[in-house]
């Protein structure tokens, strides 16, 4: 089975070692798996939420695109594109906005943090907060659901957004799916063994903290940055504790096991911090030197990068365009021509005015009802642990499959694979029950 993986990087800065170790390197490795269908993108719409400097965003888009390619992303295998080159994404974002609950978005961490900061400073709770920031989770949901990604590699601070995407997808499926799962429910993937690198000051390496080590800076820039990594005051000859050393954490993210063991032993034997930093520089140079040359060659040919990204967008839209058409149909944004064809087709159908209604119980389980033309309930399904299972049973009932109807509890049940999957209400007498069974068979009869 093919697993679709999707991830993106916001284009607001120059890629650094933390981006590489925590996101880009593991994503490129994952894209090489035989069963992977990878979608990797430049999240440039997201960049507008936090940055109002056009030149910075444009430069970052160029740098991040060149970074992925210089580090070995195979665009023949993976789909690599800019978010802003897929017009279906903002349209889907609006469709999802129309079903996303404000209460759900009120709980988003980034929005709550901004509100709390305003309150602490005595400001209006929503001072300076844009709709872009408030609706960020919906745009992220559109990124994910546009391509029905199965797995979304994220940091722990992004788990909530993937969970929100699941909630929004479930509600859309319930409202418009008619028993079909339009959206796959995505799963957040936390790579426990992927490095989270400390920055120069020991905090998480982040552009926000201005503590990063540029990924493709010159050898001198690399050396100058590493020289600023915070260490303790122990002198050469004094034993150092590798497990409390930010420098050792950086080293082990790029070293083979034998190199890690040797570096650990050297620190414990009193290796000076200056020599240790030189060892880290040498390790990084060996890892990134050739990629740096490819990076600068790509930066020098922006037209070639443009062609690669537009080809990736065309590839992505082969999936996005027809899928958005299906979603537009589902919500009622249909062509009048198709409406006329549908009306003509309805004249040929008999007994197909009944409808299925899917819903979710308070306990989180999934169920569906079958209502006849008058809105009277013919069937109520059993509870299903997940929407996909409920949808499959619903689909089988609508397919015209021969019905196994059995009397039970004053009404009747419908059985599939020797299991009762739905049951009618009780009836006053056998004639009423038989009439209901007949309406059921007419409702589920295949179209002529």
Coordinates of C-alpha atoms in Angstrom, one line a residue:
X1 CA 0.0 0.0 0.0
X2 CA 1.3 3.5 -0.9
X3 CA 1.5 5.9 2.0
X4 CA 1.1 9.6 1.1
X5 CA 3.4 11.9 3.2
X6 CA 3.1 15.7 3.2
X7 CA 5.3 18.4 4.8
X8 CA 6.1 22.0 4.2
X9 CA 8.5 24.7 5.4
X10 CA 7.4 28.3 5.9
X11 CA 9.4 30.7 3.7
X12 CA 10.4 33.4 6.2
X13 CA 14.1 32.9 6.6
X14 CA 17.4 31.2 5.6
X15 CA 17.5 27.4 6.2
X16 CA 19.6 26.5 9.2
X17 CA 21.0 23.3 10.7
X18 CA 17.9 22.7 12.8
X19 CA 15.7 22.7 9.7
X20 CA 18.0 20.2 8.0
X21 CA 18.3 17.8 10.9
X22 CA 14.7 18.1 12.1
X23 CA 12.8 18.2 8.9
X24 CA 14.6 18.3 5.5
X25 CA 17.0 15.4 6.0
X26 CA 14.4 12.9 7.4
X27 CA 11.9 13.9 4.8
X28 CA 14.3 13.3 1.9
X29 CA 15.2 9.9 3.4
X30 CA 11.5 9.1 3.7
X31 CA 10.8 10.1 0.1
X32 CA 13.1 7.3 -1.1
X33 CA 11.0 4.5 0.4
X34 CA 9.4 2.3 -2.2
X35 CA 5.9 2.8 -0.8
X36 CA 6.1 6.5 -0.3
X37 CA 4.2 9.1 -2.3
X38 CA 5.7 12.4 -1.0
X39 CA 4.3 15.9 -1.3
X40 CA 6.8 18.6 -0.1
X41 CA 6.1 22.3 -0.5
X42 CA 7.2 25.8 0.2
X43 CA 4.6 27.2 2.6
X44 CA 4.7 30.7 1.2
X45 CA 1.0 31.6 2.0
X46 CA 1.8 30.8 5.6
X47 CA 4.8 33.1 5.5
X48 CA 2.4 36.1 4.9
X49 CA 0.9 35.5 8.4
X50 CA 4.1 36.3 10.2
X51 CA 6.1 38.4 7.8
X52 CA 5.3 41.6 5.9
X53 CA 8.6 42.0 4.1
X54 CA 8.1 40.9 0.5
X55 CA 11.9 40.9 -0.3
X56 CA 12.5 38.6 2.6
X57 CA 9.8 36.1 1.6
X58 CA 10.9 36.1 -2.0
X59 CA 14.6 35.4 -1.0
X60 CA 13.5 32.7 1.5
X61 CA 11.5 30.9 -1.2
X62 CA 14.5 30.8 -3.5
X63 CA 16.8 29.7 -0.7
X64 CA 14.6 26.9 0.6
X65 CA 13.8 25.6 -2.9
X66 CA 17.6 25.4 -3.6
X67 CA 18.2 23.8 -0.2
X68 CA 15.8 20.9 -0.8
X69 CA 17.3 20.2 -4.3
X70 CA 20.9 20.6 -3.2
X71 CA 20.4 18.1 -0.4
X72 CA 19.2 15.4 -2.9
X73 CA 15.4 15.6 -3.2
X74 CA 14.4 13.6 -6.3
X75 CA 11.6 15.6 -7.9
X76 CA 10.9 12.8 -10.3
X77 CA 9.8 10.7 -7.4
X78 CA 8.5 13.4 -4.9
X79 CA 6.0 16.1 -5.8
X80 CA 7.8 19.4 -4.9
X81 CA 5.8 22.7 -5.3
X82 CA 5.0 26.1 -3.9
X83 CA 1.8 26.4 -2.0
X84 CA 1.0 29.6 -3.9
X85 CA 1.1 27.8 -7.2
X86 CA -1.9 25.6 -6.3
X87 CA -5.0 27.8 -6.6
X88 CA -7.1 24.9 -5.4
X89 CA -5.6 25.3 -1.9
X90 CA -7.1 28.7 -1.0
X91 CA -10.4 27.6 -2.5
X92 CA -10.4 24.5 -0.4
X93 CA -9.4 26.6 2.6
X94 CA -12.7 28.6 2.1
X95 CA -14.8 25.4 1.9
X96 CA -13.2 24.2 5.1
X97 CA -13.6 27.6 6.8
X98 CA -17.3 27.3 6.2
X99 CA -17.4 24.2 8.4
X100 CA -14.7 24.9 10.9
X101 CA -16.1 25.9 14.3
X102 CA -14.9 29.1 15.8
X103 CA -14.7 27.4 19.1
X104 CA -12.2 25.0 17.7
X105 CA -10.0 27.8 16.3
X106 CA -10.2 29.6 19.6
X107 CA -8.3 26.8 21.2
X108 CA -5.3 27.0 18.8
X109 CA -2.1 27.4 20.7
X110 CA -0.7 30.3 18.6
X111 CA -3.9 32.3 18.9
X112 CA -4.2 31.7 22.6
X113 CA -0.6 32.7 23.2
X114 CA -1.1 36.0 21.3
X115 CA -4.3 36.7 23.3
X116 CA -2.5 35.8 26.6
X117 CA 0.4 38.2 25.8
X118 CA -2.0 41.0 25.0
X119 CA -3.9 40.5 28.3
X120 CA -0.6 40.5 30.2
X121 CA 0.3 43.8 28.7
X122 CA -3.1 45.3 29.4
X123 CA -4.1 45.4 25.7
X124 CA -7.3 44.4 24.1
X125 CA -7.2 40.6 23.8
X126 CA -7.3 40.6 20.0
X127 CA -4.9 43.6 19.5
X128 CA -2.7 43.1 16.5
X129 CA -4.1 39.6 15.8
X130 CA -5.0 39.1 12.1
X131 CA -7.5 36.7 10.6
X132 CA -4.5 35.0 9.0
X133 CA -3.1 34.0 12.4
X134 CA -6.6 33.0 13.7
X135 CA -7.3 30.9 10.6
X136 CA -3.8 29.4 10.3
X137 CA -5.1 25.9 11.3
X138 CA -7.7 26.0 8.5
X139 CA -5.1 26.8 5.8
X140 CA -2.8 24.0 7.2
X141 CA -5.8 21.7 7.0
X142 CA -6.3 22.6 3.4
X143 CA -2.6 21.9 2.7
X144 CA -3.0 18.4 4.1
X145 CA -6.5 17.5 3.0
X146 CA -6.0 18.8 -0.6
X147 CA -3.8 15.7 -1.2
X148 CA -5.4 13.4 1.4
X149 CA -2.1 12.8 3.1
X150 CA -1.9 9.8 5.4
X151 CA 1.0 11.0 7.4
X152 CA 2.2 14.5 8.3
X153 CA 5.6 14.7 9.9
X154 CA 5.5 17.6 12.4
X155 CA 7.2 18.9 15.5
X156 CA 5.3 18.5 18.8
X157 CA 4.1 22.1 18.6
X158 CA 2.2 21.3 15.4
X159 CA 0.4 18.2 16.6
X160 CA -2.7 20.2 17.5
X161 CA -3.0 21.6 13.9
X162 CA -3.0 18.1 12.5
X163 CA -5.7 17.1 15.0
X164 CA -7.7 20.1 14.0
X165 CA -7.4 19.0 10.3
X166 CA -8.9 15.7 11.3
X167 CA -11.8 17.3 13.1
X168 CA -12.5 19.6 10.2
X169 CA -12.3 16.7 7.7
X170 CA -14.7 14.6 9.8
X171 CA -17.2 17.4 9.9
X172 CA -17.0 17.9 6.1
X173 CA -17.3 14.2 5.5
X174 CA -20.4 14.1 7.8
X175 CA -22.1 17.1 6.1
X176 CA -21.3 16.4 2.5
X177 CA -20.0 12.9 2.1
X178 CA -23.3 11.1 1.6
X179 CA -21.7 8.0 3.1
X180 CA -18.4 8.6 1.3
X181 CA -15.2 9.5 3.0
X182 CA -14.2 12.5 0.9
X183 CA -11.2 13.3 3.1
X184 CA -8.7 10.8 4.5
X185 CA -8.1 11.5 8.2
X186 CA -4.4 12.5 8.5
X187 CA -2.0 11.2 11.2
X188 CA 0.6 13.4 12.8
X189 CA 4.0 11.6 12.8
X190 CA 6.6 12.5 15.5
X191 CA 10.0 11.2 14.7
X192 CA 11.4 10.4 18.1
X193 CA 14.9 9.8 16.7
X194 CA 15.0 13.0 14.7
X195 CA 17.3 15.6 16.2
X196 CA 16.0 18.8 17.8
X197 CA 19.1 20.9 17.7
X198 CA 20.1 23.5 20.3
X199 CA 21.0 26.9 19.0
X200 CA 24.0 29.1 19.8
X201 CA 22.5 30.0 23.2
X202 CA 21.3 26.5 24.1
X203 CA 17.6 27.1 23.4
X204 CA 15.9 25.3 20.5
X205 CA 17.5 26.5 17.2
X206 CA 15.0 28.9 15.7
X207 CA 14.9 32.0 13.5
X208 CA 12.6 33.5 16.2
X209 CA 15.5 33.3 18.8
X210 CA 18.2 34.5 16.3
X211 CA 20.4 31.7 17.5
X212 CA 20.8 29.6 14.3
X213 CA 23.7 28.2 12.4
X214 CA 23.2 28.8 8.6
X215 CA 23.1 25.6 6.7
X216 CA 25.0 26.8 3.6
X217 CA 27.1 29.7 5.0
X218 CA 30.7 29.9 3.9
X219 CA 33.3 27.9 5.8
X220 CA 34.3 31.1 7.7
X221 CA 30.6 31.8 8.5
X222 CA 30.2 28.3 9.8
X223 CA 33.4 28.5 11.9
X224 CA 32.3 31.9 13.4
X225 CA 28.8 30.6 14.3
X226 CA 30.1 27.4 15.9
X227 CA 32.6 29.5 17.9
X228 CA 29.6 31.2 19.5
X229 CA 28.0 28.0 20.8
X230 CA 27.6 28.3 24.6
X231 CA 29.8 26.0 26.7
X232 CA 30.7 25.8 30.3
X233 CA 33.8 27.3 31.8
X234 CA 35.8 24.1 32.2
X235 CA 39.4 24.4 30.9
X236 CA 41.3 22.1 28.6
X237 CA 42.3 19.0 30.6
X238 CA 39.2 19.1 32.8
X239 CA 36.6 16.4 32.1
X240 CA 33.4 17.6 30.4
X241 CA 29.9 16.0 30.6
X242 CA 28.8 15.3 27.1
X243 CA 25.2 14.8 28.1
X244 CA 24.9 18.3 29.3
X245 CA 26.8 19.8 26.4
X246 CA 25.0 21.6 23.6
X247 CA 28.1 21.2 21.5
X248 CA 27.9 17.4 21.9
X249 CA 24.2 17.4 21.0
X250 CA 25.1 19.2 17.7
X251 CA 27.9 16.8 17.0
X252 CA 26.0 13.6 17.5
X253 CA 23.2 14.8 15.1
X254 CA 25.7 14.5 12.2
X255 CA 28.2 11.8 13.4
X256 CA 28.3 8.1 12.9
X257 CA 28.0 6.0 16.1
X258 CA 31.8 5.4 16.2
X259 CA 32.5 9.1 15.8
X260 CA 30.0 9.9 18.6
X261 CA 31.7 7.4 20.9
X262 CA 35.1 8.8 20.2
X263 CA 34.0 12.4 20.7
X264 CA 32.2 11.5 24.0
X265 CA 35.4 9.8 25.3
X266 CA 37.5 12.8 24.2
X267 CA 35.3 15.2 26.1
X268 CA 35.4 13.1 29.2
X269 CA 39.2 12.9 28.9
X270 CA 39.4 16.7 29.0
X271 CA 39.3 17.8 25.3
X272 CA 39.3 21.6 25.2
X273 CA 36.2 23.4 24.0
X274 CA 38.1 25.1 21.2
X275 CA 39.3 21.8 19.8
X276 CA 35.8 20.4 20.2
X277 CA 34.3 23.2 18.2
X278 CA 36.9 22.7 15.5
X279 CA 36.0 19.0 15.4
X280 CA 32.3 20.0 14.9
X281 CA 33.3 22.4 12.1
X282 CA 35.2 19.6 10.3
X283 CA 32.3 17.2 10.7
X284 CA 29.8 19.7 9.3
X285 CA 32.1 20.6 6.4
X286 CA 32.3 16.9 5.5
X287 CA 28.5 16.5 5.6
X288 CA 27.6 19.7 3.8
X289 CA 30.5 20.8 1.7
X290 CA 29.4 19.3 -1.6
X291 CA 25.7 20.2 -1.0
X292 CA 26.8 23.8 -0.4
X293 CA 28.4 23.9 -3.9
X294 CA 25.2 22.6 -5.5
X295 CA 23.2 25.1 -3.5
X296 CA 25.1 28.1 -4.7
X297 CA 24.9 26.8 -8.3
X298 CA 21.1 26.6 -8.0
X299 CA 20.8 30.0 -6.4
X300 CA 22.7 31.4 -9.4
X301 CA 20.0 29.9 -11.8
X302 CA 16.6 31.1 -10.5
X303 CA 15.0 30.5 -13.8
X304 CA 15.9 26.8 -13.6
X305 CA 14.4 26.7 -10.0
X306 CA 11.2 28.3 -11.4
X307 CA 10.9 25.6 -14.0
X308 CA 11.3 22.9 -11.5
X309 CA 8.7 24.3 -9.1
X310 CA 6.2 25.0 -11.9
X311 CA 6.6 21.4 -13.1
X312 CA 6.0 20.3 -9.5
X313 CA 2.9 22.4 -9.3
X314 CA 1.5 20.9 -12.6
X315 CA 2.1 17.5 -11.1
X316 CA 0.3 18.4 -7.9
X317 CA -2.6 19.9 -9.7
X318 CA -3.3 16.7 -11.6
X319 CA -4.5 15.5 -8.2
X320 CA -5.9 18.8 -6.8
X321 CA -8.0 20.0 -9.7
X322 CA -10.2 16.9 -10.2
X323 CA -10.5 16.5 -6.4
X324 CA -11.6 20.1 -5.9
X325 CA -14.2 19.5 -8.7
X326 CA -15.5 16.6 -6.7
X327 CA -15.7 18.7 -3.5
X328 CA -17.5 21.5 -5.3
X329 CA -20.1 19.0 -6.5
X330 CA -20.4 17.7 -2.9
X331 CA -21.2 21.1 -1.4
X332 CA -23.6 22.1 -4.2
X333 CA -21.4 24.3 -6.5
X334 CA -22.4 22.3 -9.5
X335 CA -22.7 23.1 -13.2
X336 CA -26.2 23.8 -14.4
X337 CA -25.6 21.4 -17.2
X338 CA -24.8 18.6 -14.8
X339 CA -28.0 19.6 -12.8
X340 CA -30.1 19.2 -16.0
X341 CA -28.5 15.8 -16.7
X342 CA -29.1 14.7 -13.2
X343 CA -32.8 15.8 -13.3
X344 CA -33.2 13.8 -16.5
X345 CA -31.6 10.8 -14.9
X346 CA -33.9 11.1 -11.9
X347 CA -36.9 10.5 -14.1
X348 CA -35.6 7.1 -14.9
X349 CA -35.1 6.1 -11.3
X350 CA -37.8 4.6 -9.1
X351 CA -37.8 4.5 -5.3
X352 CA -34.4 6.3 -5.1
X353 CA -35.7 9.4 -3.2
X354 CA -34.7 7.8 0.1
X355 CA -31.4 9.1 1.6
X356 CA -28.7 8.2 4.0
X357 CA -27.7 10.5 6.8
X358 CA -24.4 9.9 8.6
X359 CA -23.7 11.3 12.0
X360 CA -21.5 10.9 15.0
X361 CA -22.7 9.9 18.5
X362 CA -21.7 11.7 21.7
X363 CA -19.3 8.8 22.5
X364 CA -17.4 9.5 19.3
X365 CA -18.7 6.4 17.4
X366 CA -20.1 6.7 13.8
X367 CA -23.6 5.7 12.6
X368 CA -26.0 6.4 9.8
X369 CA -29.8 6.4 9.2
X370 CA -31.8 5.6 6.1
X371 CA -34.8 7.8 5.7
X372 CA -37.6 7.2 3.1
X373 CA -39.0 9.7 0.8
X374 CA -41.3 11.1 3.5
X375 CA -38.4 11.4 6.0
X376 CA -39.4 8.4 8.0
X377 CA -36.6 6.4 9.5
X378 CA -36.3 2.9 7.8
X379 CA -32.9 1.9 9.4
X380 CA -30.5 2.9 12.1
X381 CA -27.1 1.5 11.8
X382 CA -25.1 -0.1 14.6
X383 CA -22.1 2.0 16.1
X384 CA -18.8 1.9 14.3
X385 CA -15.5 2.7 15.8
X386 CA -14.4 4.8 12.8
X387 CA -16.0 6.6 9.9
X388 CA -14.4 4.5 7.3
X389 CA -16.0 1.3 8.5
X390 CA -19.4 3.0 8.6
X391 CA -18.9 4.4 5.1
X392 CA -18.0 1.0 3.7
X393 CA -21.2 -0.6 5.1
X394 CA -23.2 2.4 3.8
X395 CA -21.7 2.0 0.4
X396 CA -22.5 -1.7 0.3
X397 CA -26.1 -1.0 1.1
X398 CA -26.3 1.6 -1.7
X399 CA -24.6 -0.7 -4.2
X400 CA -27.6 -2.8 -4.9
X401 CA -26.1 -5.8 -3.1
X402 CA -28.8 -8.5 -2.4
X403 CA -30.4 -7.6 1.0
X404 CA -30.4 -10.1 3.9
X405 CA -33.4 -8.9 5.9
X406 CA -34.4 -10.7 9.1
X407 CA -37.2 -10.1 11.5
X408 CA -36.1 -9.1 15.0
X409 CA -37.4 -7.1 18.0
X410 CA -40.7 -6.2 16.4
X411 CA -39.0 -4.8 13.4
X412 CA -36.3 -6.1 11.1
X413 CA -32.5 -6.1 10.8
X414 CA -30.2 -5.9 7.7
X415 CA -27.3 -8.4 7.8
X416 CA -24.0 -8.3 6.0
X417 CA -21.5 -11.1 6.4
X418 CA -23.5 -12.8 9.2
X419 CA -23.6 -9.6 11.2
X420 CA -26.6 -7.2 11.8
X421 CA -25.4 -3.8 10.6
X422 CA -28.6 -1.8 10.8
X423 CA -32.1 -2.2 12.4
X424 CA -35.5 -0.8 11.8
X425 CA -37.8 0.6 14.5
X426 CA -40.5 -1.7 15.9
X427 CA -43.9 -1.9 14.1
X428 CA -47.4 -2.3 15.4
X429 CA -48.1 -5.3 13.3
X430 CA -46.7 -7.6 10.6
X431 CA -48.4 -5.8 7.7
X432 CA -46.7 -2.5 8.7
X433 CA -43.4 -4.3 9.0
X434 CA -43.8 -5.9 5.6
X435 CA -44.7 -2.5 4.0
X436 CA -41.5 -1.0 5.5
X437 CA -39.4 -3.9 4.2
X438 CA -40.9 -3.2 0.7
X439 CA -40.0 0.5 1.0
X440 CA -36.5 -0.5 2.0
X441 CA -36.0 -2.8 -1.0
X442 CA -37.4 -0.1 -3.4
X443 CA -35.1 2.5 -1.8
X444 CA -32.0 0.3 -2.2
X445 CA -32.9 -1.2 -5.6
X446 CA -30.2 -0.5 -8.2
X447 CA -31.0 2.2 -10.8
X448 CA -32.3 0.9 -14.1

